[in-house]
Amino acid sequence: DAKTTQPTSMDCAEGRAANLPCNHSTISGNEYVYWYRQIHSQGPQYIIHGLKNNETNEMASLIITEDRKSSTLILPHATLRDTAVYYCIVRPRSNTDKLIFGTGTRLQVFP
Amino acid sequence: DGGITQSPKYLFRKEGQNVTLSCEQNLNHDAMYWYRQDPGQGLRLIYYSQIVNDFQKGDIAEGYSVSREKKESFPLTVTSAQKNPTAFYLCASSIIGQGNEKLFFGSGTQLSVL
């Protein structure tokens, strides 16, 4: 079973910030939080990941709560091309453990 | 360009037939993975490999087989034992490290049953 909980769907107006929440209340101290997105009929694309600190890159920002039980992916200025399914995943430190994808959040950006 | 190439994009299987999906990477990654995705669902792990000539079953390995004869290649065979093979199949690769390695995905193969 997936270790994360995400809303099934969200809407966002073009140009506004999209804030996608993720609950990972059972996360362990050695597990990273990863975000990927999947545009219809394509392979998932890596967005960002973090362990404890907030992270930012050219695509998004990742805010992780102090207790690490939840996080938020922020797309600062959503565009129509950001319409996709967004997956929040916890990744164990050991590569022998399996990466589990849930059903993700379907983000619809509208004009 | 470096990346992962999956072929074919679309594949049709007849009843009782084995089919093989190709996955090649030129990223020099040690680990490779196969996932299955059903409509509206997340990804489920079929098999993964961390080194040549070695691989492990994922959550839904029944009816599938793999080989890893070369570092760059990780083909997946969908056998006749897989009774519900229609799905979108994704191959991925990564380096092996401390758990902070991102996955790189191919563009997928859509398999359908005739």
Short mmCIF file of C-alpha atoms in Angstrom, two decimals:
data_model
loop_
_atom_site.label_atom_id
_atom_site.label_comp_id
_atom_site.label_asym_id
_atom_site.label_seq_id
_atom_site.Cartn_x
_atom_site.Cartn_y
_atom_site.Cartn_z
CA ASP A 1 0.00 0.00 0.00
CA ALA A 2 1.08 3.54 -0.71
CA LYS A 3 2.63 5.39 2.20
CA THR A 4 1.26 8.75 1.07
CA THR A 5 -2.19 10.34 0.87
CA GLN A 6 -3.02 12.99 -1.70
CA PRO A 7 -6.25 14.65 -2.83
CA THR A 8 -7.67 13.04 -5.94
CA SER A 9 -7.92 16.25 -7.92
CA MET A 10 -7.32 20.00 -7.76
CA ASP A 11 -7.91 23.02 -9.98
CA CYS A 12 -5.72 26.07 -10.38
CA ALA A 13 -6.03 29.24 -12.44
CA GLU A 14 -3.24 29.92 -14.91
CA GLY A 15 -0.61 32.25 -13.44
CA ARG A 16 -1.56 31.48 -9.86
CA ALA A 17 0.40 29.31 -7.46
CA ALA A 18 -0.61 25.65 -7.28
CA ASN A 19 -0.18 24.15 -3.83
CA LEU A 20 -0.38 20.37 -3.80
CA PRO A 21 -0.52 18.72 -0.36
CA CYS A 22 0.73 15.29 0.62
CA ASN A 23 0.33 13.41 3.88
CA HIS A 24 3.05 10.92 4.83
CA SER A 25 2.39 10.45 8.51
CA THR A 26 4.29 7.15 8.75
CA ILE A 27 7.49 8.43 7.17
CA SER A 28 10.75 7.20 8.69
CA GLY A 29 13.77 9.30 9.45
CA ASN A 30 15.74 7.92 6.52
CA GLU A 31 13.04 8.32 3.89
CA TYR A 32 13.08 11.05 1.27
CA VAL A 33 9.97 12.76 -0.09
CA TYR A 34 9.87 12.76 -3.88
CA TRP A 35 7.52 14.43 -6.32
CA TYR A 36 6.97 13.31 -9.90
CA ARG A 37 4.38 14.33 -12.44
CA GLN A 38 2.88 12.45 -15.35
CA ILE A 39 1.34 14.05 -18.38
CA HIS A 40 -1.17 11.82 -20.10
CA SER A 41 0.35 8.77 -21.82
CA GLN A 42 3.92 9.76 -21.00
CA GLY A 43 6.46 8.56 -18.47
CA PRO A 44 6.58 10.32 -15.10
CA GLN A 45 8.96 13.25 -14.83
CA TYR A 46 11.01 14.02 -11.74
CA ILE A 47 10.20 17.37 -10.12
CA ILE A 48 11.93 17.68 -6.76
CA HIS A 49 12.85 15.79 -3.60
CA GLY A 50 13.84 16.53 -0.01
CA LEU A 51 14.62 14.97 3.33
CA LYS A 52 14.08 17.57 6.04
CA ASN A 53 14.73 21.03 4.66
CA ASN A 54 12.64 22.95 2.19
CA GLU A 55 13.91 22.72 -1.36
CA THR A 56 13.56 24.84 -4.47
CA ASN A 57 14.57 24.30 -8.06
CA GLU A 58 13.63 25.74 -11.42
CA MET A 59 10.39 23.79 -11.51
CA ALA A 60 8.95 23.99 -8.01
CA SER A 61 9.38 24.38 -4.28
CA LEU A 62 8.95 21.66 -1.69
CA ILE A 63 7.88 22.58 1.82
CA ILE A 64 8.23 19.82 4.42
CA THR A 65 6.70 20.27 7.86
CA GLU A 66 8.97 20.16 10.86
CA ASP A 67 7.59 16.80 11.99
CA ARG A 68 7.97 15.53 8.38
CA LYS A 69 4.46 14.08 8.40
CA SER A 70 3.32 16.18 5.48
CA SER A 71 4.63 18.27 2.63
CA THR A 72 3.44 20.68 -0.03
CA LEU A 73 4.60 21.01 -3.61
CA ILE A 74 4.34 24.57 -4.88
CA LEU A 75 4.26 25.49 -8.56
CA PRO A 76 4.67 29.26 -8.22
CA HIS A 77 3.08 30.33 -11.51
CA ALA A 78 1.04 27.49 -12.97
CA THR A 79 0.68 27.24 -16.74
CA LEU A 80 -1.60 25.11 -18.87
CA ARG A 81 1.33 22.78 -19.49
CA ASP A 82 1.42 21.97 -15.77
CA THR A 83 -1.85 20.06 -16.12
CA ALA A 84 -0.84 16.53 -15.09
CA VAL A 85 -1.06 13.89 -12.37
CA TYR A 86 1.32 14.66 -9.51
CA TYR A 87 2.71 11.83 -7.40
CA CYS A 88 4.12 12.25 -3.91
CA ILE A 89 6.33 9.33 -2.92
CA VAL A 90 8.44 8.42 0.07
CA ARG A 91 11.67 6.72 -0.87
CA PRO A 92 13.61 4.57 1.56
CA ARG A 93 17.33 5.07 1.78
CA SER A 94 17.95 1.48 0.71
CA ASN A 95 17.59 0.76 -2.97
CA THR A 96 16.37 -2.72 -2.19
CA ASP A 97 13.11 -1.26 -0.95
CA LYS A 98 10.42 -0.65 -3.49
CA LEU A 99 9.26 2.75 -4.61
CA ILE A 100 5.49 2.85 -4.21
CA PHE A 101 3.37 5.15 -6.34
CA GLY A 102 -0.14 5.99 -5.18
CA THR A 103 -2.85 7.34 -7.45
CA GLY A 104 -1.60 10.94 -7.20
CA THR A 105 -3.38 14.29 -7.59
CA ARG A 106 -4.80 15.26 -10.94
CA LEU A 107 -4.06 18.98 -11.31
CA GLN A 108 -6.13 20.87 -13.87
CA VAL A 109 -4.84 24.33 -14.75
CA PHE A 110 -7.50 26.46 -16.41
CA PRO A 111 -7.18 29.72 -18.38
CA ASP B 1 20.99 12.77 -25.87
CA GLY B 2 21.05 10.61 -22.75
CA GLY B 3 17.86 8.86 -21.76
CA ILE B 4 15.70 5.79 -21.75
CA THR B 5 14.18 4.39 -24.90
CA GLN B 6 11.19 2.09 -24.84
CA SER B 7 9.87 0.31 -27.90
CA PRO B 8 7.47 -0.19 -29.41
CA LYS B 9 5.11 2.65 -28.43
CA TYR B 10 2.09 0.41 -29.09
CA LEU B 11 1.96 -3.38 -29.04
CA PHE B 12 -0.80 -5.88 -29.61
CA ARG B 13 -0.84 -9.40 -28.24
CA LYS B 14 -2.87 -12.35 -29.40
CA GLU B 15 -4.23 -14.91 -26.98
CA GLY B 16 -1.54 -17.34 -25.83
CA GLN B 17 1.28 -15.27 -27.26
CA ASN B 18 4.40 -14.05 -25.49
CA VAL B 19 5.52 -10.52 -26.30
CA THR B 20 8.68 -8.66 -25.35
CA LEU B 21 8.95 -4.98 -24.52
CA SER B 22 12.29 -3.32 -25.05
CA CYS B 23 13.99 -0.89 -22.68
CA GLU B 24 17.43 0.61 -23.34
CA GLN B 25 19.26 3.30 -21.39
CA ASN B 26 22.48 5.18 -22.09
CA LEU B 27 22.67 6.90 -18.72
CA ASN B 28 25.11 4.35 -17.29
CA HIS B 29 22.64 3.61 -14.51
CA ASP B 30 23.01 0.42 -12.51
CA ALA B 31 19.37 0.05 -11.48
CA MET B 32 16.48 -0.54 -13.87
CA TYR B 33 12.78 -1.04 -13.18
CA TRP B 34 9.56 -2.10 -14.89
CA TYR B 35 6.22 -0.67 -13.80
CA ARG B 36 2.69 -1.39 -14.92
CA GLN B 37 0.01 1.30 -14.97
CA ASP B 38 -3.71 0.63 -15.39
CA PRO B 39 -6.12 3.44 -16.37
CA GLY B 40 -6.59 5.93 -13.55
CA GLN B 41 -4.20 4.04 -11.31
CA GLY B 42 -0.71 4.58 -9.97
CA LEU B 43 2.37 2.60 -10.97
CA ARG B 44 2.95 -0.93 -9.72
CA LEU B 45 6.39 -2.50 -9.69
CA ILE B 46 6.83 -5.67 -11.77
CA TYR B 47 10.59 -6.35 -11.61
CA TYR B 48 13.76 -4.47 -10.85
CA SER B 49 17.46 -5.08 -11.33
CA GLN B 50 20.45 -3.52 -9.65
CA ILE B 51 23.22 -5.37 -11.47
CA VAL B 52 23.78 -7.34 -14.63
CA ASN B 53 22.50 -10.94 -14.48
CA ASP B 54 20.48 -10.28 -11.34
CA PHE B 55 16.91 -9.10 -10.78
CA GLN B 56 14.19 -9.18 -8.14
CA LYS B 57 10.43 -9.55 -8.26
CA GLY B 58 8.26 -6.59 -7.50
CA ASP B 59 4.67 -6.63 -6.32
CA ILE B 60 3.08 -8.08 -9.47
CA ALA B 61 5.71 -10.30 -11.11
CA GLU B 62 3.42 -13.23 -11.94
CA GLY B 63 3.04 -13.71 -15.69
CA TYR B 64 6.12 -11.62 -16.48
CA SER B 65 9.81 -12.38 -17.01
CA VAL B 66 12.91 -10.21 -17.44
CA SER B 67 16.58 -10.51 -18.26
CA ARG B 68 19.56 -8.25 -17.63
CA GLU B 69 22.36 -9.50 -19.85
CA LYS B 70 23.74 -6.01 -20.43
CA LYS B 71 23.80 -2.96 -18.19
CA GLU B 72 22.03 -0.89 -20.82
CA SER B 73 19.15 -3.26 -21.51
CA PHE B 74 16.28 -4.65 -19.41
CA PRO B 75 13.65 -6.30 -21.65
CA LEU B 76 10.31 -7.39 -20.21
CA THR B 77 8.44 -10.42 -21.56
CA VAL B 78 4.71 -10.61 -21.00
CA THR B 79 3.94 -14.31 -21.07
CA SER B 80 0.72 -16.12 -21.88
CA ALA B 81 0.35 -16.73 -18.15
CA GLN B 82 -0.49 -13.04 -17.69
CA LYS B 83 -4.25 -13.16 -18.16
CA ASN B 84 -4.87 -9.42 -18.06
CA PRO B 85 -1.90 -7.85 -19.85
CA THR B 86 -3.62 -4.76 -21.24
CA ALA B 87 -1.86 -1.82 -19.56
CA PHE B 88 0.69 0.95 -19.98
CA TYR B 89 4.19 -0.31 -19.23
CA LEU B 90 6.93 2.00 -18.01
CA CYS B 91 10.64 1.35 -17.73
CA ALA B 92 12.86 3.44 -15.45
CA SER B 93 16.46 3.62 -14.33
CA SER B 94 18.48 5.22 -11.58
CA ILE B 95 21.91 5.24 -10.00
CA ILE B 96 22.34 3.32 -6.77
CA GLY B 97 23.18 5.36 -3.74
CA GLN B 98 21.74 6.47 -0.41
CA GLY B 99 18.09 6.68 -1.37
CA ASN B 100 18.21 10.15 -2.89
CA GLU B 101 18.41 8.96 -6.47
CA LYS B 102 15.76 10.11 -8.87
CA LEU B 103 14.17 7.79 -11.39
CA PHE B 104 14.34 8.50 -15.09
CA PHE B 105 11.40 7.08 -17.03
CA GLY B 106 10.93 6.06 -20.62
CA SER B 107 7.91 7.18 -22.64
CA GLY B 108 6.08 3.89 -22.12
CA THR B 109 4.57 1.06 -24.16
CA GLN B 110 0.82 0.58 -24.43
CA LEU B 111 0.05 -3.14 -24.65
CA SER B 112 -3.37 -4.30 -25.79
CA VAL B 113 -4.87 -7.74 -26.33
CA LEU B 114 -6.44 -8.57 -29.69
#
